[in-house]
């Protein structure tokens, strides 16, 4: 009997491994690797919480398990989605997720990528086929068919500021006819995106949708001060975790299988403490400052002779094929400080859930104005992980300092604070676990896919009504 029970457990474990891997192939959560599109914001946004009617309504809908999708009014509507690129970065993947949500309620969805490399690209090929398999039409960015689709569409969604260049380049004299049907979904915050050539039509579209209050405020101020233009009506839509990711996060068997597999591949024992930063490797994401803080925490623990588990750091988001100068600097630092046994680099991938299941703490160290939103943050909280984040941008709209994580300043001055926070969570196990549980509760309260869908539905309904009124005037 014992042998039969053991065999049953082995079969069950294999089954769950296959199930989990299948889920990943479908994309556990569509936004894992953010390039500079999801990179900045600033200021404490708690003052915005009370007036976010969409958030309050979304919570009500989820709690009441409303049944039919809030997007069901989009059935049979023609929606054109225009992305400036198709890659494993935040903006395009988020737009793809919206495409699948709209297809799920019967919308006719057409996708255009305005900037594509002349040579064949495996990532683009794979993502386009994923969309085709789900019923999303993929068109060339140029040509009469693209123009005809834009003119017929009930709704045109431009994804990112850079996508605005497509309007004049392709539509030309037809731009004024299309603008009343345009919803502009903006994720960028760096200064070089504030160019007239990108956003000169912004004041005339039906609305702008932005991922965090801090980003919305920044765009409002910068467009007025630098470009002398006024933002259209702007909607703030916090993102939410996909159902696929939540299923994995809430299944103890899946998490255990993934934890064992990833830790074994990294050479990390189950009892070791693993900190991770999961972003595309770039200076703006702060991997260099994180490694400095991690090294200083190891030195402090050694000097104070603190009894703690072995500590490891993992950098998820490398590009092994095109190793940048910055990543070379990171690897040289690891060699210089003799950290090769406890610092691990992992190539960028869509499947971050295995790493979330295997780590103990997420570090969100984006610099300058921080993350616009930072979806990896809410994904980590779904896995009951505490977050050590920079006190900037959208992270402050997600992480409750001292409750679901600990915040530290951006820049070099934040290294000492981050080091102290690493030590705190290393030496206080109960605090670490409690923060993780509170983070999970916060995700369940406001950062699920149904929350996001409800928020987006409110925006789309209003934008469609505005477009209809304009057409009838």
XYZ file of N, CA and C in Angstrom, residues 174-279:
318
model
N -6.360 61.322 -43.558
C -7.484 60.701 -42.864
C -7.394 60.805 -41.341
N -6.298 61.343 -40.829
C -6.099 61.410 -39.379
C -7.276 62.079 -38.663
N -7.759 63.250 -39.099
C -8.874 63.901 -38.379
C -10.125 63.035 -38.286
N -10.364 62.166 -39.286
C -11.551 61.308 -39.267
C -11.432 60.204 -38.217
N -10.202 59.794 -37.915
C -9.983 58.667 -37.004
C -9.853 59.113 -35.548
N -9.303 60.302 -35.309
C -9.003 60.745 -33.940
C -10.179 60.647 -32.964
N -11.418 60.961 -33.363
C -12.530 60.852 -32.400
C -12.784 59.433 -31.894
N -12.238 58.433 -32.580
C -12.422 57.038 -32.173
C -11.181 56.454 -31.494
N -10.222 57.299 -31.164
C -8.946 56.822 -30.644
C -8.894 56.895 -29.120
N -8.511 55.772 -28.530
C -8.138 55.727 -27.116
C -6.635 55.495 -27.072
N -5.917 56.370 -26.396
C -4.462 56.285 -26.366
C -4.018 55.705 -25.026
N -3.448 54.515 -25.072
C -2.998 53.820 -23.854
C -1.505 54.092 -23.698
N -1.151 54.864 -22.699
C 0.225 55.350 -22.553
C 0.903 54.693 -21.362
N 2.145 54.228 -21.585
C 2.929 53.609 -20.521
C 4.251 54.332 -20.264
N 4.732 55.114 -21.236
C 6.059 55.706 -21.113
C 6.081 56.925 -20.193
N 7.274 57.141 -19.615
C 7.429 58.320 -18.772
C 8.766 59.036 -18.946
N 9.707 58.478 -19.651
C 10.989 59.139 -19.812
C 10.856 60.364 -20.711
N 11.710 61.336 -20.459
C 11.606 62.627 -21.118
C 11.632 62.586 -22.626
N 12.387 61.635 -23.217
C 12.509 61.638 -24.676
C 11.229 61.200 -25.384
N 10.220 60.776 -24.628
C 8.944 60.453 -25.255
C 8.057 61.690 -25.412
N 8.446 62.783 -24.796
C 7.649 64.004 -24.886
C 8.091 64.804 -26.102
N 7.788 64.282 -27.280
C 8.123 64.921 -28.538
C 6.844 65.199 -29.314
N 6.812 66.360 -29.946
C 5.626 66.730 -30.713
C 5.333 65.708 -31.801
N 6.382 65.159 -32.416
C 6.157 64.196 -33.500
C 5.428 62.952 -33.021
N 5.528 62.630 -31.725
C 4.827 61.475 -31.175
C 3.392 61.812 -30.782
N 3.215 62.932 -30.095
C 1.943 63.152 -29.389
C 1.196 64.420 -29.803
N 1.479 64.948 -30.972
C 0.828 66.199 -31.362
C -0.686 66.048 -31.504
N -1.164 64.823 -31.766
C -2.604 64.602 -31.904
C -3.280 64.239 -30.582
N -2.506 64.156 -29.527
C -3.042 63.710 -28.233
C -4.237 64.533 -27.744
N -4.221 65.867 -27.862
C -5.375 66.633 -27.347
C -6.693 66.336 -28.047
N -6.641 65.711 -29.210
C -7.847 65.568 -30.035
C -8.430 64.157 -30.040
N -7.822 63.232 -29.308
C -8.367 61.872 -29.261
C -9.485 61.798 -28.239
N -10.221 60.694 -28.264
C -11.373 60.547 -27.359
C -10.953 60.440 -25.899
N -9.766 59.903 -25.655
C -9.321 59.780 -24.267
C -7.942 59.135 -24.195
N -7.316 59.288 -23.039
C -6.037 58.632 -22.763
C -6.233 57.715 -21.562
N -5.597 56.556 -21.619
C -5.670 55.590 -20.520
C -4.239 55.345 -20.024
N -4.034 55.508 -18.721
C -2.694 55.419 -18.143
C -2.746 54.513 -16.919
N -1.631 53.819 -16.643
C -1.620 52.721 -15.679
C -1.560 53.137 -14.208
N -1.170 54.369 -13.935
C -1.100 54.795 -12.534
C -1.384 56.290 -12.430
N -1.776 56.706 -11.243
C -2.077 58.121 -11.017
C -0.840 58.986 -11.162
N 0.290 58.486 -10.687
C 1.513 59.273 -10.773
C 1.910 59.506 -12.225
N 1.737 58.506 -13.058
C 2.035 58.653 -14.480
C 1.107 59.670 -15.119
N -0.162 59.589 -14.781
C -1.140 60.520 -15.344
C -0.805 61.960 -14.980
N -0.436 62.180 -13.716
C -0.055 63.515 -13.277
C 1.180 63.997 -14.017
N 2.132 63.114 -14.189
C 3.372 63.489 -14.864
C 3.107 63.888 -16.311
N 2.291 63.088 -17.006
C 1.962 63.421 -18.391
C 1.206 64.747 -18.479
N 0.296 64.954 -17.575
C -0.469 66.205 -17.584
C 0.459 67.409 -17.442
N 1.390 67.319 -16.505
C 2.293 68.440 -16.254
C 3.320 68.611 -17.365
N 3.914 67.524 -17.817
C 4.987 67.613 -18.796
C 4.478 68.051 -20.168
N 3.325 67.547 -20.573
C 2.813 67.967 -21.886
C 2.470 69.458 -21.874
N 1.960 69.939 -20.761
C 1.625 71.361 -20.659
C 2.887 72.219 -20.630
N 3.865 71.805 -19.808
C 5.053 72.626 -19.621
C 6.021 72.554 -20.798
N 6.211 71.356 -21.374
C 7.218 71.185 -22.417
C 6.668 71.371 -23.822
N 5.423 70.955 -24.036
C 4.876 70.975 -25.384
C 3.752 71.990 -25.570
N 3.234 72.505 -24.466
C 2.152 73.470 -24.560
C 0.859 72.874 -25.082
N 0.648 71.572 -24.828
C -0.589 70.932 -25.259
C -1.340 70.404 -24.035
N -2.624 70.208 -24.221
C -3.481 69.766 -23.125
C -3.847 68.303 -23.308
N -3.768 67.555 -22.215
C -4.169 66.149 -22.278
C -5.672 66.029 -22.495
N -6.118 64.995 -23.216
C -7.556 64.733 -23.299
C -8.045 64.186 -21.961
N -9.304 63.831 -21.871
C -9.772 63.196 -20.646
C -8.951 61.939 -20.400
N -8.419 61.838 -19.181
C -7.470 60.772 -18.877
C -8.050 59.832 -17.831
N -7.961 58.531 -18.115
C -8.490 57.498 -17.233
C -7.320 56.714 -16.636
N -7.340 56.525 -15.332
C -6.314 55.716 -14.674
C -6.847 54.300 -14.493
N -6.106 53.337 -15.022
C -6.521 51.930 -14.941
C -5.373 51.113 -14.366
N -5.506 50.750 -13.097
C -4.533 49.833 -12.512
C -4.667 48.459 -13.159
N -3.544 47.792 -13.296
C -3.544 46.487 -13.946
C -3.941 45.392 -12.962
N -4.136 44.183 -13.481
C -4.519 43.055 -12.636
C -3.843 41.776 -13.089
N -3.711 40.841 -12.181
C -3.085 39.557 -12.495
C -4.005 38.667 -13.323
N -3.422 37.938 -14.253
C -4.207 37.028 -15.075
C -4.731 35.859 -14.240
N -5.801 35.271 -14.713
C -6.372 34.108 -14.032
C -5.384 32.950 -14.024
N -4.614 32.798 -15.134
C -3.647 31.701 -15.206
C -2.592 31.823 -14.121
N -2.078 33.037 -13.939
C -1.058 33.218 -12.913
C -1.623 32.970 -11.527
N -2.830 33.447 -11.270
C -3.434 33.266 -9.948
C -3.670 31.786 -9.660
N -4.031 31.023 -10.677
C -4.245 29.585 -10.475
C -2.969 28.903 -10.007
N -1.842 29.280 -10.626
C -0.568 28.709 -10.212
C -0.188 29.204 -8.819
N -0.355 30.502 -8.578
C 0.034 31.094 -7.299
C -0.741 30.496 -6.131
N -1.980 30.094 -6.381
C -2.834 29.610 -5.301
C -2.840 28.086 -5.178
N -2.032 27.416 -5.977
C -1.982 25.961 -5.916
C -0.680 25.532 -5.256
N -0.767 24.963 -4.085
C 0.428 24.625 -3.312
C 1.281 23.565 -4.001
N 0.643 22.625 -4.704
C 1.395 21.581 -5.399
C 2.214 22.188 -6.533
N 1.580 23.060 -7.336
C 2.289 23.716 -8.428
C 3.480 24.508 -7.908
N 3.247 25.280 -6.862
C 4.327 26.104 -6.315
C 5.479 25.233 -5.816
N 5.146 24.147 -5.142
C 6.203 23.287 -4.606
C 7.017 22.650 -5.727
N 6.347 22.176 -6.774
C 7.050 21.571 -7.909
C 7.976 22.592 -8.562
N 7.456 23.790 -8.782
C 8.259 24.832 -9.424
C 9.431 25.260 -8.543
N 9.168 25.406 -7.263
C 10.226 25.821 -6.331
C 11.379 24.816 -6.350
N 11.041 23.553 -6.285
C 12.070 22.525 -6.278
C 12.857 22.532 -7.590
N 12.148 22.647 -8.696
C 12.803 22.589 -10.007
C 13.762 23.765 -10.205
N 13.275 24.995 -9.939
C 14.105 26.178 -10.182
C 15.294 26.224 -9.230
N 15.049 25.938 -7.969
C 16.150 25.982 -7.001
C 17.216 24.933 -7.328
N 16.775 23.786 -7.771
C 17.742 22.762 -8.159
C 18.581 23.237 -9.347
N 17.931 23.905 -10.312
C 18.650 24.378 -11.495
C 19.637 25.491 -11.142
N 19.337 26.265 -10.092
C 20.226 27.352 -9.675
C 21.278 26.899 -8.666
N 21.116 25.708 -8.125
C 22.014 25.257 -7.071
C 21.706 25.884 -5.730
N 20.426 26.154 -5.497
C 19.974 26.775 -4.252
C 19.170 25.754 -3.459
N 19.494 25.602 -2.183
C 18.782 24.642 -1.347
C 17.434 25.215 -0.905
N 16.553 24.339 -0.495
C 15.217 24.768 -0.084
C 15.258 25.717 1.107
N 16.209 25.509 2.029
C 16.280 26.343 3.222
C 17.011 27.659 2.991
N 17.659 27.838 1.826
C 18.357 29.091 1.530
C 17.353 30.214 1.272
N 17.807 31.447 1.452
C 16.960 32.616 1.245
C 17.303 33.245 -0.097
N 16.292 33.405 -0.955
C 16.533 33.840 -2.331
C 15.813 35.169 -2.614
N 16.595 36.196 -2.947
C 16.085 37.503 -3.355
C 16.173 37.597 -4.876
N 15.165 38.201 -5.513
C 15.185 38.288 -6.977
C 14.766 39.660 -7.451
N 15.374 40.086 -8.545
C 14.918 41.265 -9.272
C 14.544 40.775 -10.664
N 13.306 41.010 -11.079
C 12.778 40.455 -12.329
C 12.364 41.608 -13.242
N 13.279 42.033 -14.063
C 13.075 43.101 -15.041
C 14.113 42.918 -16.139
